[in-house]
Amino acid sequence: MEKKILYSAVQPSGNLTIGNYAGAIRNWVQLQNENDCFYAIANMHAITVRQEPAELRRHTLELAALYIACGIDPEKCALYVQSQVPQHAELMWVLNTITYVGEMNRMTQFKDKSQKHADNINMGLMDYPVLMAADILLYQADLVPVGHDQKQHVEIARDIAIRFNNRYGETFRVPEPLIMKSGAKIASLQEPTKKMSKSDENINACIYMSDDKDTVIRKFKRAVTDSDNEIRISDEKPGITNLLTIYATFTGKTVEEAEKEFAGKGYGDFKLAVGEAVADALAPIQAEQKKLLADKTYLTGVLASGAERAYKAARKTLSKVYRKVGFYQGE
Ligand code: ATP
Ligand code: LTN
């Protein structure tokens, strides 16, 4: 069977949470063996909200090290930094001309982020999904493994691909989102009806990939639940359901198995068990990330060869696009 092309990315916009791990990176690792994978660090997306330049640079390297520490093999995948491949911005420009303002205005993330950053509703924030479509379409990706919150953006990328193909002739493969059943929607520990987000101001709402054991256990202890003391999956019990999901994700069990395991137990013991499972899973990742960050030469080499691999694929698609739209290319 022919290998599928996979594309995904995470923004280096802060410390990653276990939501990013469960919804995205963890799945990328499983998928890298059977597919042709491109995994990027979306620093161009990150500057749609204000970033401190030195922090952005540091977060970029930390994220590269984290990808590898989580099990992404840079020999198997193209692991690279988005801004190092200029075709992303170039294709975005062309795609902008077939995307409507009204479509972008309706995007859930744009509406949320406009509210959150009311003093900085910049064009980039609105154009975010078009850049994301350019990322995906440049590599002719079949599948885009993401968490639930990015589904709408992958759907817009599909619409843009279909529209371009209809107008200019077959050019892009039409991608599909790949959303795993478990872990696609990890909720905030403080407001369990909201998603856990790395840009949440309340640090108790998130477990960061860099949190040490004491911090992890303390945050789970404070996690918002309810007062009926029953550990079961239910829409009426978003806090407990979220903790069960997290436990299942980090132990490799199903949510149903987790539910059975804790039936009849108290919230205190349950929260401690979840905290321990998460902290034990994070410790080896943290140690590996630290080791990798100490070897800048290795990391720089990985990112350079990843960018080169990506560049070759991206150049091919962009040249085809330029031909289709009638851009003069020299001969
Ligand atoms: P920000 O808060 O800076 O907007 P974020 O935490 O939402 O960031 P992204 O960089 O937007 O993270 O997302 C990276 C990947 O992680 C995406 O595939 C996204 O779907 C996934 N993801 C983010 N948050 C969660 C979550 N709470 N549960 C599951 N997956 C998530
Ligand atoms: N917007 C994504 C990150 C991202 C992405 C992509 C994901 C940028 N480009 C291409 C999949 C495919 C997010 O998770 N916030």
Coordinates of C-alpha atoms and ligand atoms in Angstrom, one line a residue:
M1 CA 0.0 0.0 0.0
E2 CA 1.2 3.5 -0.8
K3 CA 2.3 5.5 2.2
K4 CA 0.1 8.4 3.2
I5 CA 1.4 11.9 3.6
L6 CA 0.8 13.4 7.1
Y7 CA 1.1 17.0 8.1
S8 CA 0.8 18.6 11.5
A9 CA 2.3 21.4 13.6
V10 CA 2.2 23.0 17.1
Q11 CA 2.8 26.6 17.8
P12 CA 5.8 27.5 20.0
S13 CA 3.6 30.0 21.8
G14 CA 4.3 28.9 25.4
N15 CA 4.9 25.9 27.5
L16 CA 3.1 22.9 26.1
T17 CA 0.3 21.3 28.1
I18 CA -0.7 17.6 28.4
G19 CA -3.6 18.6 26.0
N20 CA -1.1 19.3 23.2
Y21 CA 0.5 16.0 24.0
A22 CA -2.7 13.9 24.2
G23 CA -4.4 15.5 21.2
A24 CA -1.5 15.8 18.9
I25 CA 2.1 14.8 19.5
R26 CA 1.4 11.4 21.1
N27 CA -0.5 10.4 18.0
W28 CA 2.2 11.6 15.7
V29 CA 4.6 9.2 17.2
Q30 CA 2.3 6.2 16.5
L31 CA 1.8 7.4 12.9
Q32 CA 5.4 8.0 11.9
N33 CA 6.1 4.4 11.1
E34 CA 3.6 3.7 8.4
N35 CA 3.5 7.2 6.8
D36 CA 5.5 10.0 5.3
C37 CA 5.3 12.6 8.0
F38 CA 6.0 16.4 8.1
Y39 CA 5.9 17.8 11.6
A40 CA 6.5 21.5 11.9
I41 CA 7.0 24.1 14.6
A42 CA 4.5 26.8 13.6
N43 CA 6.3 30.0 14.6
M44 CA 4.6 32.0 11.9
H45 CA 1.3 31.2 13.4
A46 CA 2.6 32.0 16.9
I47 CA 3.2 35.7 16.1
T48 CA -0.5 36.2 15.4
V49 CA -0.6 37.0 19.1
R50 CA 2.2 39.0 20.7
Q51 CA 5.4 37.0 21.5
E52 CA 8.5 38.2 23.2
P53 CA 11.2 37.5 20.5
A54 CA 13.8 35.9 22.8
E55 CA 11.1 33.7 24.3
L56 CA 9.8 32.7 20.8
R57 CA 13.3 31.6 19.8
R58 CA 13.7 29.7 23.1
H59 CA 10.3 28.0 22.8
T60 CA 11.1 27.0 19.2
L61 CA 14.1 25.0 20.3
E62 CA 12.3 23.6 23.4
L63 CA 9.5 22.4 21.2
A64 CA 11.9 20.7 18.7
A65 CA 13.6 18.9 21.7
L66 CA 10.2 18.0 23.1
Y67 CA 9.0 16.5 19.8
I68 CA 12.1 14.2 19.8
A69 CA 11.8 13.5 23.5
C70 CA 8.2 12.4 23.0
G71 CA 9.4 9.9 20.4
I72 CA 9.3 11.7 17.1
D73 CA 12.2 10.2 15.1
P74 CA 13.9 12.9 12.9
E75 CA 15.2 10.2 10.7
K76 CA 11.7 9.1 9.8
C77 CA 10.0 12.5 9.7
A78 CA 10.7 15.9 8.4
L79 CA 10.9 17.9 11.6
Y80 CA 11.3 21.6 10.9
V81 CA 10.6 25.2 11.7
Q82 CA 7.9 26.8 9.5
S83 CA 9.6 30.1 8.9
Q84 CA 12.6 28.3 7.4
V85 CA 10.6 27.2 4.4
P86 CA 9.5 30.4 2.6
Q87 CA 6.9 28.6 0.4
H88 CA 4.4 28.7 3.3
A89 CA 4.1 32.4 3.1
E90 CA 4.2 32.4 -0.7
L91 CA 1.4 29.9 -1.1
M92 CA -0.7 31.6 1.5
W93 CA -0.7 34.7 -0.6
V94 CA -2.2 32.9 -3.6
L95 CA -4.7 31.1 -1.4
N96 CA -5.7 34.4 0.2
T97 CA -7.1 35.4 -3.2
I98 CA -9.6 32.6 -3.3
T99 CA -10.6 32.8 0.4
Y100 CA -13.5 35.1 1.5
V101 CA -13.4 37.5 4.4
G102 CA -16.8 36.2 5.5
E103 CA -15.4 32.6 5.8
M104 CA -12.6 33.7 8.1
N105 CA -14.9 35.9 10.1
R106 CA -16.9 32.9 11.1
M107 CA -14.0 30.8 12.4
T108 CA -14.5 29.8 16.1
Q109 CA -10.8 30.3 17.0
F110 CA -10.7 33.7 15.4
K111 CA -13.8 34.8 17.4
D112 CA -12.3 33.4 20.6
K113 CA -8.9 35.0 20.1
S114 CA -10.4 38.3 19.0
Q115 CA -12.2 38.4 22.3
K116 CA -9.1 37.4 24.3
H117 CA -6.8 39.8 22.5
A118 CA -9.2 42.7 21.8
D119 CA -6.3 45.2 21.5
N120 CA -4.6 43.2 18.8
I121 CA -7.1 41.9 16.2
N122 CA -4.5 41.9 13.5
M123 CA -4.8 40.6 9.9
G124 CA -2.6 37.7 10.7
L125 CA -5.0 36.5 13.3
M126 CA -7.8 36.5 10.8
D127 CA -5.6 34.9 8.1
Y128 CA -4.4 32.2 10.4
P129 CA -6.5 29.4 8.8
V130 CA -5.2 30.3 5.3
L131 CA -1.6 30.0 6.5
M132 CA -2.6 26.7 8.0
A133 CA -4.2 25.6 4.7
A134 CA -0.9 26.6 2.9
D135 CA 1.1 24.4 5.4
I136 CA -1.1 21.4 4.7
L137 CA -1.6 21.8 0.9
L138 CA 2.1 22.5 0.2
Y139 CA 3.0 18.9 1.1
Q140 CA 0.0 17.3 -0.6
A141 CA -1.0 15.9 2.8
D142 CA -3.7 13.2 2.9
L143 CA -4.1 13.3 6.7
V144 CA -3.8 16.0 9.4
P145 CA -3.6 14.6 12.9
V146 CA -4.9 17.3 15.3
G147 CA -7.0 17.7 18.4
H148 CA -10.7 18.4 18.1
D149 CA -10.3 22.2 18.3
Q150 CA -8.5 22.3 14.9
K151 CA -11.1 20.4 12.9
Q152 CA -12.7 23.5 11.6
H153 CA -9.4 24.7 10.2
V154 CA -8.7 21.5 8.4
E155 CA -12.2 21.7 6.9
I156 CA -11.4 25.2 5.6
A157 CA -8.2 23.8 4.1
R158 CA -10.2 21.2 2.3
D159 CA -12.7 23.8 1.0
I160 CA -9.8 26.0 -0.3
A161 CA -8.1 23.0 -2.0
I162 CA -11.3 22.0 -3.7
R163 CA -12.0 25.6 -4.8
F164 CA -8.5 26.0 -6.2
N165 CA -8.7 22.6 -8.1
N166 CA -12.1 23.6 -9.6
R167 CA -10.8 27.0 -10.7
Y168 CA -7.3 26.1 -11.9
G169 CA -7.4 22.4 -12.5
E170 CA -6.3 19.5 -10.3
T171 CA -3.4 20.7 -8.2
F172 CA -3.9 19.8 -4.5
R173 CA -4.7 16.6 -2.7
V174 CA -7.7 17.2 -0.5
P175 CA -6.7 16.5 3.1
E176 CA -8.7 15.0 5.9
P177 CA -8.5 15.6 9.6
L178 CA -7.4 12.7 11.7
I179 CA -8.9 13.0 15.2
M180 CA -8.2 10.2 17.6
K181 CA -11.0 8.9 19.8
S182 CA -9.2 9.4 23.1
G183 CA -7.4 12.5 24.2
A184 CA -8.6 14.8 21.4
K185 CA -10.3 17.1 23.9
I186 CA -8.5 17.5 27.3
A187 CA -10.3 20.1 29.4
S188 CA -9.1 22.8 31.8
L189 CA -8.7 21.5 35.3
Q190 CA -10.3 24.7 36.7
E191 CA -13.2 25.1 34.2
P192 CA -13.8 21.6 32.8
T193 CA -16.2 22.7 30.1
K194 CA -13.3 24.7 28.4
K195 CA -10.3 23.2 26.6
M196 CA -7.0 23.1 28.4
S197 CA -4.9 25.8 26.6
K198 CA -1.3 26.7 26.9
S199 CA -2.1 30.4 26.8
D200 CA -4.5 30.1 29.8
E201 CA -3.6 32.7 32.4
N202 CA -4.5 30.4 35.3
I203 CA -1.5 28.1 35.6
N204 CA -3.6 25.8 37.8
A205 CA -5.9 25.1 34.8
C206 CA -3.1 23.3 32.9
I207 CA -0.6 20.6 33.5
Y208 CA 2.5 21.6 31.5
M209 CA 4.8 19.1 30.0
S210 CA 7.5 20.6 32.1
D211 CA 5.7 20.4 35.5
D212 CA 7.5 18.4 38.2
K213 CA 5.8 15.7 40.2
D214 CA 4.8 17.8 43.2
T215 CA 3.3 20.5 40.9
V216 CA 1.4 17.8 38.9
I217 CA 0.0 16.2 42.1
R218 CA -0.9 19.6 43.6
K219 CA -2.7 20.7 40.5
F220 CA -4.8 17.5 40.2
K221 CA -5.6 17.8 43.9
R222 CA -7.1 21.3 43.2
A223 CA -8.9 20.2 40.0
V224 CA -12.5 21.2 40.0
T225 CA -14.9 18.3 40.2
D226 CA -18.4 18.1 41.8
S227 CA -19.8 17.0 45.1
D228 CA -21.6 13.7 44.5
N229 CA -18.4 11.6 45.0
E230 CA -19.1 9.1 42.1
I231 CA -16.3 8.4 39.7
R232 CA -18.0 7.8 36.3
I233 CA -18.1 9.2 32.8
S234 CA -21.0 11.6 32.3
D235 CA -21.8 14.8 30.5
E236 CA -23.0 16.1 33.9
K237 CA -19.6 15.4 35.4
P238 CA -17.2 17.1 33.1
G239 CA -14.4 17.4 35.7
I240 CA -14.4 13.7 36.6
T241 CA -14.8 12.7 33.0
N242 CA -11.8 14.8 32.1
L243 CA -9.7 13.2 34.8
L244 CA -10.7 9.7 33.7
T245 CA -9.7 10.7 30.1
I246 CA -6.3 12.0 31.2
Y247 CA -5.7 8.9 33.3
A248 CA -6.6 6.7 30.3
T249 CA -4.4 8.7 28.0
F250 CA -1.3 8.4 30.2
T251 CA -1.7 4.8 31.1
G252 CA -2.8 3.4 27.7
K253 CA -6.0 2.1 29.2
T254 CA -9.5 2.8 27.8
V255 CA -11.7 5.3 29.6
E256 CA -14.1 2.5 30.4
E257 CA -11.3 0.5 32.0
A258 CA -10.3 3.5 34.0
E259 CA -13.9 4.0 35.1
K260 CA -14.1 0.4 36.4
E261 CA -10.8 0.7 38.2
F262 CA -12.0 3.6 40.3
A263 CA -15.6 2.6 40.8
G264 CA -16.4 3.0 44.5
K265 CA -13.2 4.9 45.3
G266 CA -13.1 8.4 46.8
Y267 CA -12.1 11.6 44.9
G268 CA -8.9 12.1 46.9
D269 CA -7.4 8.7 46.0
F270 CA -8.5 9.0 42.4
K271 CA -6.9 12.5 42.0
L272 CA -3.7 11.2 43.5
A273 CA -3.6 8.2 41.2
V274 CA -4.2 10.4 38.1
G275 CA -1.4 12.8 39.3
E276 CA 1.0 9.9 39.8
A277 CA 0.3 8.4 36.4
V278 CA 0.8 11.7 34.6
A279 CA 4.0 12.6 36.6
D280 CA 5.5 9.2 36.0
A281 CA 4.8 9.5 32.2
L282 CA 6.3 13.0 32.1
A283 CA 9.5 12.3 34.0
P284 CA 11.4 10.4 31.2
I285 CA 10.2 12.9 28.6
Q286 CA 11.5 15.8 30.6
A287 CA 14.9 14.1 31.2
E288 CA 15.3 13.4 27.5
Q289 CA 14.3 16.9 26.5
K290 CA 16.9 18.4 28.9
K291 CA 19.6 16.2 27.4
L292 CA 18.6 17.2 23.9
L293 CA 18.6 20.9 24.8
A294 CA 22.1 20.6 26.0
D295 CA 23.3 19.5 22.6
K296 CA 22.5 22.5 20.4
T297 CA 24.6 21.2 17.5
Y298 CA 22.5 18.1 17.2
L299 CA 19.2 20.1 17.3
T300 CA 20.4 22.6 14.8
G301 CA 21.4 19.8 12.5
V302 CA 18.0 18.1 12.8
L303 CA 16.1 21.3 12.0
A304 CA 18.4 22.1 9.1
S305 CA 17.9 18.7 7.4
G306 CA 14.2 18.8 8.2
A307 CA 13.8 22.2 6.6
E308 CA 15.7 20.9 3.5
R309 CA 13.5 17.9 3.1
A310 CA 10.4 20.1 3.5
Y311 CA 11.7 22.7 1.1
K312 CA 12.2 20.2 -1.6
A313 CA 8.6 19.0 -1.4
A314 CA 7.2 22.5 -0.9
R315 CA 9.1 23.9 -3.9
K316 CA 7.5 21.3 -6.2
T317 CA 3.9 22.2 -5.2
L318 CA 4.5 26.0 -5.3
S319 CA 6.0 25.9 -8.8
K320 CA 2.9 23.9 -9.9
V321 CA 0.6 26.5 -8.3
Y322 CA 2.5 29.4 -9.9
R323 CA 2.2 27.8 -13.3
K324 CA -1.6 27.2 -12.8
V325 CA -2.3 30.7 -11.8
G326 CA -0.2 32.2 -14.6
F327 CA 2.8 33.6 -12.7
Y328 CA 5.8 34.2 -14.9
Q329 CA 8.5 31.8 -13.8
G330 CA 11.4 32.8 -16.1
E331 CA 11.1 30.6 -19.1
Ligands
ATP1 P1 -2.9 28.4 22.4 O1 -3.4 28.4 23.7 O2 -1.5 29.1 22.3 O3 -3.8 28.8 21.3 P2 -3.1 25.6 22.3 O4 -2.7 25.0 23.6 O5 -4.5 25.6 21.9 O6 -2.4 27.0 22.0 P3 -2.0 24.8 19.7 O7 -0.6 25.1 19.4 O8 -3.1 25.6 19.2 O9 -2.2 24.7 21.3 O10 -2.4 23.3 19.3 C1 -1.5 22.3 19.0 C2 -2.2 20.9 18.9 O11 -2.6 20.5 20.2 C3 -3.4 20.9 18.0 O12 -3.4 19.7 17.2 C4 -4.5 21.0 18.9 O13 -5.7 20.4 18.4 C5 -4.0 20.2 20.1 N1 -4.6 20.6 21.4 C6 -4.5 21.8 21.9 N2 -5.2 21.8 23.1 C7 -5.7 20.6 23.2 C8 -6.6 20.0 24.2 N3 -6.9 20.7 25.3 N4 -7.0 18.7 24.1 C9 -6.5 18.0 23.0 N5 -5.8 18.5 22.0 C10 -5.4 19.8 22.1
LTN2 N1 -3.1 25.9 14.1 C1 -2.5 24.6 14.6 C2 -1.1 24.5 14.5 C3 -0.8 24.3 13.0 C4 -1.2 23.2 12.3 C5 -0.8 23.5 10.9 C6 -1.8 22.0 12.6 C7 -0.2 25.2 12.2 N2 -0.2 24.7 10.9 C8 -1.0 22.6 9.9 C9 -2.1 21.1 11.5 C10 -1.7 21.4 10.2 C11 -2.9 24.6 16.1 O1 -2.9 23.5 16.5 N3 -3.2 25.6 16.7

